[in-house]
Amino acid sequence: MKRILSMLSVVLLLLFAAAMLSACGEERQPAEEATAVPAADGDETVVASGLPDEAMTIASDRGFSPDDIRAALMTYVPSGKLDEYYLFSSGGHSGNVLVVGVPSMRILKQIAVFTPESWQGYGFGSVESKTILDAGNVDGVEIRMGDTHHPALSETEGDYDGDFLFINDKASARVAVIDLRDFETKQIVKDPNIISNHGSTFVTPNTEYVLQGSQYATPLGWDYAPISEYKEKYRGLMTAWKFDRESGRIIPEESFSIELPPYWQDLCDAGKLVSDGWAFCNSLNSEMATGGVEQGNPPFEAGASQNDTDYMHIFNIDKAAEVAEAAGKTEMINGMRVIRMDTAVEEGIFFLAPEPKSPHGVDVTPDGKYMVVAGKLDPHVTIFGFEKMMQAIEDKNWTEDAYGIPVLDFDATVVTQVELGLGPLHTQYDGDGNAYTSLFLDSALVKWSLGGDDPAGYKVLEKVPVQYNLGHIAAAEGDTVSPDGNYLVALNKWAVDRFLPVGPLLPQNEQLVDISGAGPMRVIYDMPMGVGEPHYAQMIKADKLDPWLVYPEVGWDTLAQAPSEFATLPGEEKIERDGKNVTVFMTAVRSHLTPEHVEIEKGDHVTWHITNIETAHDATHGFQLGGYNISLSIEPGETTTFEFDAVNDGTFAFYCTEFCSALHLEMMGYLFVKPE
Ligand code: K7E
Ligand code: CUA
């Protein structure tokens, strides 16, 4: 690997020289120079004869600068070669998750999560996806939109383990679980006591809990209360969803919430190593502004920005988990165990600390010792020390807020403040003691050094402009106990002039930044993200994942991740009738759906199982039934089920939607619905 790299740099130098020469209108470098570079151990594909000369011509014809050439060489992944990292990016208000390869920035997949998606057959008839989506319904209202913000990969000892991915829906306070064996959503849970969550999802270092902080306060229990009763009735929540690795599911009965003041909790992060067992959230409306500009009140944006400080929320999650198990310490509200505020204070579960106003991200350093709070309206980040916090708690060095919650002394908890630039939002880390923070207003990424307990050690090192309005950043494993460095993706809110115009609605721009340390930080790729606003993303080393190529057995239930009771093998295909209920057992294989004729009557209720009996990699069959809104994707080995009421008679064609073989167009059948 080293040799290929050093060779690359030789080629690079040559290309630089060539670009410079051609820029001066002089003769290009002769080809012999480049072909003189020896090939790496038997790998004759590294430098093909004559390539550098041709490459030089291309580079100069396309007007590439040396930086462009370098960026191209760093990001190009040849056909058949694989990327080094997976990036799991929120799809924002598309309600889904995008999977991207790094460094190529090729989109590998969109995972349907909160929003129906026709290709994957998610939300179009299949019982499996309906079960998942319906669990996210809100009080009988079918919710089929979502606003995903923060993906969280499951962790073992504070490091990504590649097993599961969690993501929140900010709009309806829901959390989804994605199984990374098949990259499919398996569960959606709805917090019964709030309607918006932002500070989620964040996992504890061994994924015992998936943390979820609320955002816009609503009456506890999510009932009606007039805004005039804001201070008395409106509340926030921190919910710790219990995750069971074995079943790959969140267990609501073993989860609990902590009641919070109506301060509009924002981003959170879980502690790690020394701070394992604790969690931290920012807030942005300690003023408890209630808006209502139409009644002559200050608008929210002004009302919520009057105080110089808001409150960091500090939770002892381990202690809270003990309290949640103790008799009589929780209240059951809408089926969720809730630790009320006074209990949380009494038990030493919940503290506040002042933080500069309207902060955004709080990001725990890889050693777990410091919490970096970004200012948003302040050019500084504030570094809180975990040990200092613990000392302040021990010393009872606090005042109280309006609800009697201890507010730790600012100076006693803060190590220092570092001026970074305008609009700091989010921070990530590398493995060399550096931090990276997004500067929204500056449209820049800033690299700075961490100084531990020494305020003088915190120094701004470097800035690189990005295009434009940078929100979150995702460095390779950059929020774990062992960040990789190497790459960072800037998730920019605006693209403006970066891509061909596509009308007034523009894609967002995910930019890949080289932070390998071999020189200055450089933007090396622009990836238009053609779905809703991505917020956060996480980047994991590709070899930590081990996804299935096909399902483990033919006849697989993808919801249970176990053999299906409806598995249908060749020869077992049949149509059964029981009164008005018809059940179809079908197989799919290249290039045949069996049975080909399905005859039913208007008014029947139809349950239809299809097993893809293929065991070949990539031999997926799709299934669509026009006129009945049915779309399925049946991966090799999968058994899926859909149901519908035959409300219309007529003759319908169903067919395979994946061009699976030369006779794919013949892979069809008829559904005859006889009139009553
Ligand atoms: Cu900054 Cu929802 Cu994390 Cu958007 S949030 S950027
Ligand atoms: Cu199966 Cu086309």
XYZ file of C-alpha atoms and ligand atoms in Angstrom:
684
model
C 0.000 0.000 0.000
C 2.808 2.382 0.960
C 4.571 1.699 -2.301
C 1.471 2.368 -4.344
C 1.070 5.617 -2.478
C 4.641 6.726 -3.026
C 4.281 5.804 -6.651
C 1.104 7.833 -6.791
C 2.986 10.803 -5.486
C 5.630 10.380 -8.196
C 2.885 10.263 -10.818
C 1.315 13.255 -9.135
C 4.514 15.238 -9.304
C 4.820 14.440 -12.979
C 1.225 15.450 -13.565
C 1.746 18.678 -11.646
C 4.784 19.463 -13.710
C 2.895 18.657 -16.884
C -0.039 20.840 -15.970
C 2.326 23.676 -15.129
C 4.204 23.262 -18.381
C 1.107 23.146 -20.495
C -0.232 26.149 -18.618
C 2.879 28.017 -19.774
C 2.224 26.881 -23.314
C 5.311 24.703 -23.398
C 5.846 21.152 -24.571
C 4.342 18.396 -22.458
C 6.478 15.930 -20.554
C 7.529 12.990 -22.725
C 5.847 9.672 -21.936
C 9.134 7.858 -21.130
C 9.509 9.813 -17.890
C 6.332 8.315 -16.519
C 6.715 4.768 -17.758
C 10.090 4.688 -15.998
C 8.196 4.431 -12.695
C 8.514 0.796 -11.557
C 5.344 -1.209 -10.950
C 4.474 -2.339 -7.415
C 5.027 -6.006 -6.520
C 3.618 -7.682 -9.567
C 0.817 -5.149 -9.912
C 1.262 -4.144 -13.497
C -2.020 -2.185 -13.546
C -0.637 0.632 -11.402
C 1.067 2.503 -14.198
C -0.026 1.404 -17.648
C 2.402 2.261 -20.347
C 1.737 5.660 -21.882
C -0.961 6.553 -19.334
C 0.663 9.563 -17.741
C 1.112 11.220 -21.116
C -2.517 10.605 -21.982
C -3.569 11.705 -18.538
C -1.597 14.891 -18.971
C -3.376 15.591 -22.211
C -6.745 15.014 -20.606
C -5.857 17.165 -17.617
C -4.734 20.025 -19.762
C -7.666 19.702 -22.190
C -10.072 19.812 -19.277
C -8.270 22.727 -17.705
C -7.415 20.921 -14.476
C -5.188 22.587 -11.928
C -2.616 20.508 -10.041
C -5.039 20.504 -7.106
C -7.797 19.162 -9.351
C -5.553 16.363 -10.546
C -4.613 15.496 -7.002
C -8.270 15.487 -5.953
C -9.193 13.269 -8.889
C -6.471 10.772 -8.030
C -7.497 10.709 -4.392
C -11.174 10.099 -5.023
C -11.364 7.991 -8.163
C -12.186 4.373 -7.402
C -11.792 2.252 -10.529
C -14.589 -0.025 -11.674
C -14.546 -3.184 -9.618
C -12.553 -1.650 -6.768
C -14.294 -0.875 -3.526
C -14.445 2.180 -1.306
C -12.619 2.419 1.992
C -15.497 3.727 4.097
C -19.266 3.701 4.248
C -20.914 7.039 4.939
C -24.403 6.803 6.420
C -26.013 10.139 5.745
C -29.349 11.358 6.944
C -31.694 12.110 4.068
C -33.341 14.876 6.071
C -36.989 15.434 5.269
C -36.936 12.764 2.597
C -37.329 10.615 5.709
C -34.659 8.196 4.583
C -30.953 7.367 4.903
C -28.349 7.455 2.160
C -25.392 5.122 1.984
C -22.359 6.583 0.242
C -18.927 5.132 -0.503
C -15.883 7.160 0.533
C -13.664 8.394 -1.082
C -15.556 7.948 -4.361
C -18.701 9.593 -2.948
C -20.779 7.194 -5.029
C -24.299 6.757 -3.719
C -24.676 3.069 -2.971
C -28.191 2.916 -1.679
C -31.087 4.767 -0.213
C -32.513 3.000 2.816
C -36.223 3.566 3.224
C -36.919 4.420 6.855
C -39.853 6.683 7.645
C -41.070 7.250 4.082
C -42.464 4.685 1.658
C -40.082 3.809 -1.157
C -41.289 1.990 -4.217
C -38.055 0.350 -5.391
C -37.504 -1.425 -2.087
C -41.207 -2.178 -1.886
C -41.287 -0.333 1.425
C -44.782 0.789 2.267
C -46.449 -0.553 -0.885
C -48.382 -3.552 0.281
C -45.804 -5.689 2.050
C -46.936 -6.762 5.488
C -43.378 -6.471 6.817
C -43.015 -2.793 5.903
C -46.580 -2.012 6.955
C -45.869 -3.518 10.377
C -42.808 -1.297 10.734
C -44.407 1.898 9.420
C -47.660 1.424 11.344
C -45.745 1.155 14.615
C -44.719 4.752 13.945
C -48.274 5.991 13.519
C -49.270 8.723 15.944
C -52.533 8.203 17.801
C -54.185 6.554 14.844
C -52.877 9.016 12.270
C -50.902 7.294 9.556
C -47.501 9.023 9.449
C -45.647 8.519 6.183
C -43.213 11.438 6.286
C -40.185 12.031 8.409
C -37.297 14.368 9.080
C -34.173 12.358 9.760
C -31.317 14.204 11.456
C -28.813 12.105 13.346
C -27.781 8.613 12.329
C -25.968 6.657 15.050
C -24.028 3.482 14.376
C -24.099 0.909 17.133
C -20.992 0.894 19.291
C -18.990 -1.581 21.325
C -16.698 0.013 23.890
C -17.190 3.368 22.244
C -16.196 2.205 18.774
C -18.503 1.582 15.813
C -19.159 -2.140 15.478
C -21.035 -2.136 12.162
C -24.082 -4.059 13.407
C -26.942 -1.548 13.569
C -27.821 1.989 12.599
C -30.327 4.190 14.406
C -31.868 7.424 13.196
C -34.448 9.854 14.499
C -37.452 11.537 12.966
C -37.450 15.032 14.386
C -41.012 15.817 13.260
C -42.877 13.103 15.168
C -40.365 12.076 17.852
C -39.607 8.649 16.475
C -36.522 6.456 16.317
C -35.795 3.765 13.744
C -33.557 0.708 13.892
C -31.769 -0.462 10.730
C -30.110 -3.887 10.615
C -26.796 -3.658 8.762
C -26.878 -7.305 7.777
C -29.405 -6.442 5.078
C -29.493 -2.616 5.280
C -33.203 -2.620 6.021
C -35.302 -0.807 8.567
C -36.643 -3.234 11.172
C -38.380 -1.082 13.747
C -39.825 2.360 14.363
C -40.701 3.451 17.890
C -42.693 6.537 18.801
C -42.067 8.429 22.013
C -45.578 8.620 23.461
C -45.002 11.812 25.444
C -43.502 14.313 22.987
C -44.002 15.318 19.375
C -40.537 16.500 18.316
C -37.075 15.169 19.034
C -33.820 16.623 17.859
C -31.115 15.458 20.237
C -31.258 11.954 18.888
C -30.057 9.439 18.086
C -26.967 9.012 20.252
C -25.915 5.643 21.582
C -24.201 4.829 24.846
C -20.734 3.268 24.381
C -22.062 -0.301 24.342
C -25.413 0.564 22.772
C -27.317 -0.321 25.912
C -29.413 2.785 25.264
C -30.323 4.904 22.289
C -30.697 8.430 23.637
C -33.322 10.813 22.447
C -33.698 14.409 23.581
C -36.849 16.333 22.761
C -36.828 19.724 21.111
C -39.915 21.941 21.090
C -41.579 21.678 24.476
C -45.152 20.426 24.628
C -47.328 19.579 27.622
C -45.981 16.492 29.362
C -47.905 13.497 28.130
C -48.385 15.463 24.934
C -51.863 16.698 25.817
C -53.478 20.007 25.036
C -52.604 23.019 27.183
C -52.796 26.702 26.250
C -49.471 28.446 25.721
C -50.253 30.665 28.729
C -49.541 27.584 30.856
C -46.131 27.110 29.264
C -44.007 27.263 32.406
C -46.286 25.013 34.434
C -47.307 22.396 31.908
C -44.912 22.366 28.957
C -41.935 20.064 29.271
C -39.005 18.510 27.486
C -37.852 14.902 27.801
C -34.725 12.832 27.640
C -35.664 9.309 26.657
C -33.306 6.372 27.005
C -34.543 3.667 24.646
C -33.320 0.264 25.788
C -31.746 -1.659 22.922
C -31.541 -5.434 22.818
C -28.794 -6.616 20.491
C -29.980 -10.194 20.435
C -33.357 -9.383 18.923
C -32.082 -6.225 17.243
C -34.960 -4.281 18.721
C -35.634 -1.379 21.034
C -37.685 -2.565 24.007
C -40.109 0.225 24.961
C -41.101 -1.517 28.224
C -37.495 -1.386 29.413
C -36.991 2.217 28.321
C -37.543 5.339 30.386
C -37.735 9.129 30.139
C -36.580 11.983 32.337
C -38.845 15.027 32.567
C -37.072 18.291 31.651
C -37.897 21.988 31.829
C -39.313 23.522 28.635
C -35.923 24.841 27.490
C -35.947 23.430 23.933
C -33.257 20.805 24.290
C -31.031 20.629 21.233
C -28.143 18.320 20.319
C -26.908 15.691 22.756
C -24.000 13.316 23.020
C -23.294 10.316 25.199
C -20.234 10.238 27.420
C -17.500 7.696 26.791
C -14.586 6.160 28.719
C -14.292 8.371 31.857
C -17.692 9.933 31.177
C -19.339 6.617 30.225
C -22.747 6.507 31.875
C -23.382 10.217 31.431
C -25.044 12.229 28.662
C -25.042 15.892 27.704
C -27.549 18.028 25.795
C -27.667 21.689 24.870
C -30.717 23.878 25.012
C -31.675 27.088 23.247
C -34.656 28.668 24.935
C -33.854 29.128 28.608
C -35.976 32.308 28.267
C -39.006 30.051 27.809
C -40.193 32.378 25.061
C -43.614 31.420 23.798
C -43.804 33.442 20.588
C -47.089 34.860 19.377
C -45.810 37.854 17.453
C -49.340 38.344 16.141
C -50.393 39.185 19.718
C -47.596 41.721 20.098
C -45.091 39.325 21.715
C -41.471 39.098 20.625
C -41.047 36.573 17.799
C -39.450 33.274 18.766
C -36.072 34.085 17.256
C -35.757 37.230 19.388
C -37.547 35.954 22.483
C -35.389 32.866 22.664
C -32.127 34.815 22.303
C -32.332 37.360 25.107
C -30.289 35.635 27.777
C -26.536 35.506 27.520
C -26.576 31.882 28.484
C -28.670 28.779 27.995
C -28.284 25.517 29.851
C -26.280 22.448 29.134
C -28.224 19.472 30.490
C -26.079 16.901 32.262
C -27.519 13.441 32.923
C -26.315 10.527 34.956
C -27.854 7.884 32.711
C -26.533 4.918 34.721
C -28.102 6.312 37.876
C -31.308 7.102 36.004
C -31.482 3.493 34.794
C -31.252 2.299 38.415
C -33.915 4.754 39.516
C -36.174 3.672 36.651
C -36.038 0.112 38.002
C -36.712 1.116 41.608
C -40.261 0.832 42.894
C -42.252 4.038 43.147
C -39.645 6.298 41.572
C -41.267 6.643 38.166
C -44.655 7.596 36.873
C -46.215 5.693 33.992
C -47.285 8.232 31.380
C -48.817 6.874 28.185
C -47.083 3.575 28.775
C -43.605 5.057 29.305
C -41.809 5.149 32.644
C -41.047 8.793 33.386
C -38.692 10.035 36.093
C -40.223 13.340 37.178
C -37.993 16.389 37.553
C -38.049 16.526 41.343
C -37.080 12.844 41.558
C -34.301 13.424 39.014
C -32.931 16.267 41.149
C -33.275 14.343 44.423
C -31.517 11.320 42.968
C -28.652 13.322 41.477
C -29.556 12.347 37.932
C -29.950 15.765 36.366
C -27.878 18.977 36.474
C -27.557 22.098 34.381
C -24.562 24.270 33.508
C -24.692 27.677 31.851
C -23.428 27.751 28.272
C -23.128 30.690 25.854
C -26.500 31.434 24.340
C -28.165 29.439 21.596
C -25.478 26.779 21.319
C -25.833 23.956 18.838
C -23.588 20.898 18.955
C -22.151 19.303 22.064
C -19.457 16.825 21.135
C -17.563 14.679 23.598
C -13.824 14.328 22.878
C -12.461 10.848 22.046
C -11.025 10.455 25.566
C -14.420 11.277 27.054
C -12.924 14.057 29.189
C -14.265 17.190 27.532
C -17.536 18.391 26.070
C -17.112 20.854 23.205
C -20.093 23.171 22.900
C -20.386 25.204 19.707
C -21.626 28.746 19.998
C -23.822 29.241 16.902
C -24.299 32.946 17.764
C -20.897 33.167 19.428
C -17.556 32.765 17.597
C -16.260 30.498 20.376
C -16.524 26.908 21.332
C -16.685 26.332 25.067
C -14.745 23.410 26.500
C -16.366 21.830 29.541
C -14.286 19.442 31.629
C -15.981 16.274 32.813
C -13.828 16.044 35.941
C -14.569 19.693 36.698
C -18.268 18.995 36.353
C -18.000 16.063 38.731
C -16.063 18.195 41.203
C -18.665 20.979 41.022
C -21.372 18.395 41.675
C -19.463 16.982 44.635
C -18.872 20.491 46.015
C -22.506 21.403 45.394
C -21.076 24.421 43.618
C -24.397 25.445 42.140
C -27.357 27.786 42.149
C -30.848 26.702 41.141
C -32.983 27.457 38.122
C -36.705 28.278 38.268
C -37.506 24.568 38.681
C -35.029 23.913 41.470
C -32.540 22.144 39.223
C -28.891 22.625 40.225
C -27.055 24.979 37.865
C -23.334 24.292 38.175
C -20.989 27.237 38.365
C -19.794 28.215 34.887
C -16.171 28.910 35.844
C -15.968 25.738 37.884
C -16.981 23.555 34.920
C -15.343 25.272 31.958
C -11.720 24.710 30.939
C -11.542 27.433 28.318
C -13.202 29.013 25.321
C -11.618 28.949 21.891
C -12.411 31.518 19.232
C -12.892 29.665 15.951
C -14.895 31.882 13.603
C -18.473 32.746 12.797
C -21.301 30.339 13.461
C -19.617 27.253 14.924
C -22.063 24.330 14.877
C -20.595 20.847 15.124
C -17.279 19.260 16.080
C -15.556 16.003 15.134
C -12.131 14.591 15.907
C -9.149 12.805 14.405
C -6.743 10.447 16.127
C -3.996 13.042 16.494
C -5.544 15.282 19.113
C -7.222 17.642 16.666
C -10.776 18.822 16.454
C -12.709 19.991 13.394
C -15.614 22.387 13.680
C -18.104 23.545 11.078
C -18.499 27.309 10.728
C -21.926 27.942 9.272
C -21.684 31.703 8.771
C -18.095 31.596 7.541
C -18.878 28.645 5.215
C -15.665 27.087 6.405
C -14.202 24.122 8.214
C -11.719 24.904 10.964
C -9.112 22.540 12.365
C -7.844 23.201 15.860
C -5.842 21.406 18.488
C -7.219 20.076 21.756
C -5.290 21.148 24.807
C -6.663 18.926 27.558
C -6.631 20.837 30.842
C -4.226 23.427 29.487
C -6.065 26.398 27.980
C -2.899 27.394 26.105
C -2.964 24.085 24.245
C -6.091 24.965 22.301
C -5.020 26.556 19.014
C -6.634 27.253 15.691
C -4.526 25.482 13.086
C -6.192 25.906 9.732
C -9.348 26.816 7.869
C -10.682 25.662 4.529
C -13.669 27.260 2.765
C -16.553 25.002 1.778
C -19.504 25.607 -0.547
C -21.689 26.736 1.269
C -23.276 27.155 4.712
C -21.753 24.201 6.451
C -23.927 22.285 8.914
C -22.728 18.955 10.255
C -19.416 17.338 9.474
C -18.566 13.652 9.573
C -14.939 12.633 9.989
C -13.987 8.976 9.635
C -15.157 7.386 12.897
C -14.845 10.962 14.127
C -17.094 10.738 17.176
C -15.751 7.453 18.563
C -13.002 6.665 21.062
C -10.592 6.054 18.170
C -11.154 8.415 15.244
C -9.354 7.607 11.980
C -8.664 11.036 10.501
C -8.153 10.570 6.717
C -11.471 11.913 5.446
C -14.161 14.316 6.515
C -17.451 15.018 4.790
C -18.877 18.529 5.008
C -22.665 18.504 4.778
C -23.399 21.876 3.264
C -26.854 23.385 3.310
C -26.485 25.365 0.098
C -24.950 24.342 -3.225
C -25.687 27.552 -5.204
C -23.291 27.422 -8.171
C -21.702 24.005 -7.697
C -23.834 21.943 -10.080
C -25.810 22.208 -13.288
C -28.970 24.173 -12.546
C -32.001 22.004 -11.844
C -34.641 24.630 -11.141
C -35.214 26.578 -7.953
C -34.951 23.546 -5.659
C -31.280 22.664 -5.442
C -29.512 19.594 -4.126
C -27.388 19.900 -1.018
C -23.655 19.596 -1.408
C -21.744 16.925 0.492
C -18.075 17.749 0.097
C -15.264 15.365 0.799
C -12.317 16.964 2.576
C -8.873 15.420 2.759
C -7.753 15.697 6.389
C -5.043 13.056 6.103
C -2.505 15.456 7.518
C -0.203 15.201 4.499
C -0.498 18.920 3.873
C -3.323 21.363 4.262
C -6.982 20.317 4.399
C -8.402 20.250 0.890
C -11.868 19.843 -0.581
C -11.468 16.961 -3.009
C -14.996 16.097 -4.136
C -18.467 17.612 -4.449
C -21.393 15.219 -4.223
C -24.862 16.573 -4.958
C -27.291 15.020 -2.540
C -30.492 14.883 -4.526
C -32.796 14.321 -1.580
C -33.910 16.356 1.417
C -31.483 18.198 3.592
C -28.886 15.909 5.073
C -28.016 16.813 8.645
C -25.586 14.465 10.249
C -23.732 11.481 8.825
C -21.358 8.891 10.243
C -18.433 7.304 8.444
C -17.322 3.781 9.267
C -14.439 1.668 7.972
C -15.937 -0.635 5.353
C -14.361 -3.812 6.735
C -16.331 -3.458 9.968
C -19.486 -4.411 8.110
C -20.294 -7.893 6.953
C -23.596 -7.648 5.116
C -25.323 -10.724 3.736
C -24.970 -11.274 0.005
C -28.154 -13.341 -0.093
C -30.485 -14.284 2.766
C -29.161 -17.193 4.868
C -31.948 -19.575 3.833
C -34.469 -19.756 1.025
C -37.759 -18.714 2.584
C -36.444 -15.975 4.884
C -38.598 -13.690 6.974
C -36.721 -10.364 6.889
C -38.620 -8.901 9.814
C -37.885 -11.788 12.177
C -34.496 -12.460 10.500
C -35.429 -16.148 10.678
C -36.973 -18.760 8.382
C -40.493 -17.765 7.345
C -43.530 -19.893 8.097
C -44.793 -18.905 4.648
C -41.701 -20.052 2.774
C -42.759 -21.649 -0.490
C -40.440 -24.030 -2.296
C -40.795 -25.188 -5.909
C -43.743 -27.595 -6.162
C -45.461 -26.092 -3.098
C -47.101 -23.209 -4.964
C -50.860 -23.064 -4.406
C -53.961 -20.913 -4.084
C -56.234 -21.586 -1.092
C -59.699 -20.280 -0.436
C -61.475 -20.038 2.904
C -64.756 -18.179 2.417
C -63.823 -14.713 1.141
C -60.196 -15.141 2.177
C -57.796 -16.208 -0.520
C -54.156 -17.105 0.169
C -51.588 -17.342 -2.601
C -48.255 -19.132 -2.204
C -46.007 -18.092 -5.086
C -42.391 -18.654 -6.074
C -40.170 -16.371 -8.132
C -37.161 -17.574 -10.079
C -35.590 -16.541 -13.372
C -37.837 -16.188 -15.396
C -41.018 -17.415 -13.859
C -43.678 -16.507 -11.337
C -45.659 -19.582 -10.246
C -48.673 -19.676 -10.384
C -49.099 -17.591 -13.523
C -52.872 -17.354 -13.283
C -54.508 -16.195 -10.078
C -58.273 -16.165 -10.200
C -60.291 -14.557 -7.413
C -63.587 -12.768 -6.914
C -64.424 -9.183 -6.263
C -64.775 -8.664 -2.500
C -62.144 -11.248 -1.607
C -59.449 -10.449 0.912
C -56.160 -11.623 -0.559
C -53.019 -12.648 1.328
C -50.206 -13.331 -1.083
C -46.820 -14.818 -0.176
C -43.924 -14.783 -2.626
C -40.635 -16.577 -2.092
C -37.647 -15.726 -4.229
C -36.061 -19.163 -4.434
C -32.822 -17.852 -5.935
C -29.525 -18.267 -4.120
C -27.472 -16.288 -6.652
C -25.936 -12.974 -5.624
C -27.966 -10.039 -6.991
C -30.799 -12.191 -8.360
C -33.528 -9.958 -6.991
C -37.045 -10.121 -8.399
C -39.445 -7.248 -8.063
C -43.197 -7.533 -8.174
C -45.741 -4.925 -9.108
C -49.456 -5.243 -9.403
C -50.787 -2.274 -11.302
C -54.116 -0.896 -10.153
C -53.682 -2.127 -6.593
C -50.701 -0.023 -5.458
C -48.536 -3.059 -4.810
C -44.765 -2.917 -5.212
C -42.346 -5.411 -3.728
C -38.661 -6.152 -3.856
C -37.866 -9.782 -3.141
C -34.189 -10.392 -2.576
C -32.617 -13.836 -3.075
C -34.039 -16.139 -0.415
C -36.646 -13.696 0.858
C -40.249 -14.578 1.523
C -42.533 -11.558 1.544
C -46.248 -11.163 2.054
C -48.716 -8.555 0.860
C -52.402 -8.153 1.458
C -55.202 -6.317 -0.283
C -58.953 -6.243 -0.695
C -60.136 -6.986 -4.213
C -62.318 -3.899 -4.456
C -62.320 -3.774 -8.260
C -63.006 -6.558 -10.707
C -61.154 -6.837 -13.958
C -58.084 -8.389 -15.484
C -54.758 -7.288 -14.060
C -51.191 -8.007 -15.080
C -48.495 -8.499 -12.466
C -44.859 -8.685 -13.425
C -41.291 -8.767 -12.232
C -39.791 -5.276 -12.086
C -36.101 -6.196 -12.064
C -34.595 -6.963 -15.470
C -33.402 -10.277 -14.131
C -32.819 -12.307 -17.274
C -33.216 -12.300 -21.012
C -36.765 -13.538 -20.476
C -37.539 -10.975 -17.798
C -40.382 -9.465 -19.830
C -42.008 -12.883 -19.847
C -41.811 -13.055 -16.048
C -45.417 -12.048 -15.521
C -48.860 -13.372 -14.798
C -52.530 -12.459 -14.715
C -54.800 -11.702 -11.803
C -58.413 -12.273 -12.777
C -60.925 -10.647 -10.472
C -64.381 -11.924 -11.352
C -67.334 -9.600 -10.767
C -69.688 -10.567 -7.924
Cu -27.082 20.931 13.152
Cu -30.496 18.658 13.255
Cu -27.754 18.199 14.070
Cu -29.013 20.150 11.092
S -28.757 19.714 13.144
S -27.065 21.010 10.814
Cu -37.483 -11.505 -12.290
Cu -37.473 -9.919 -13.977
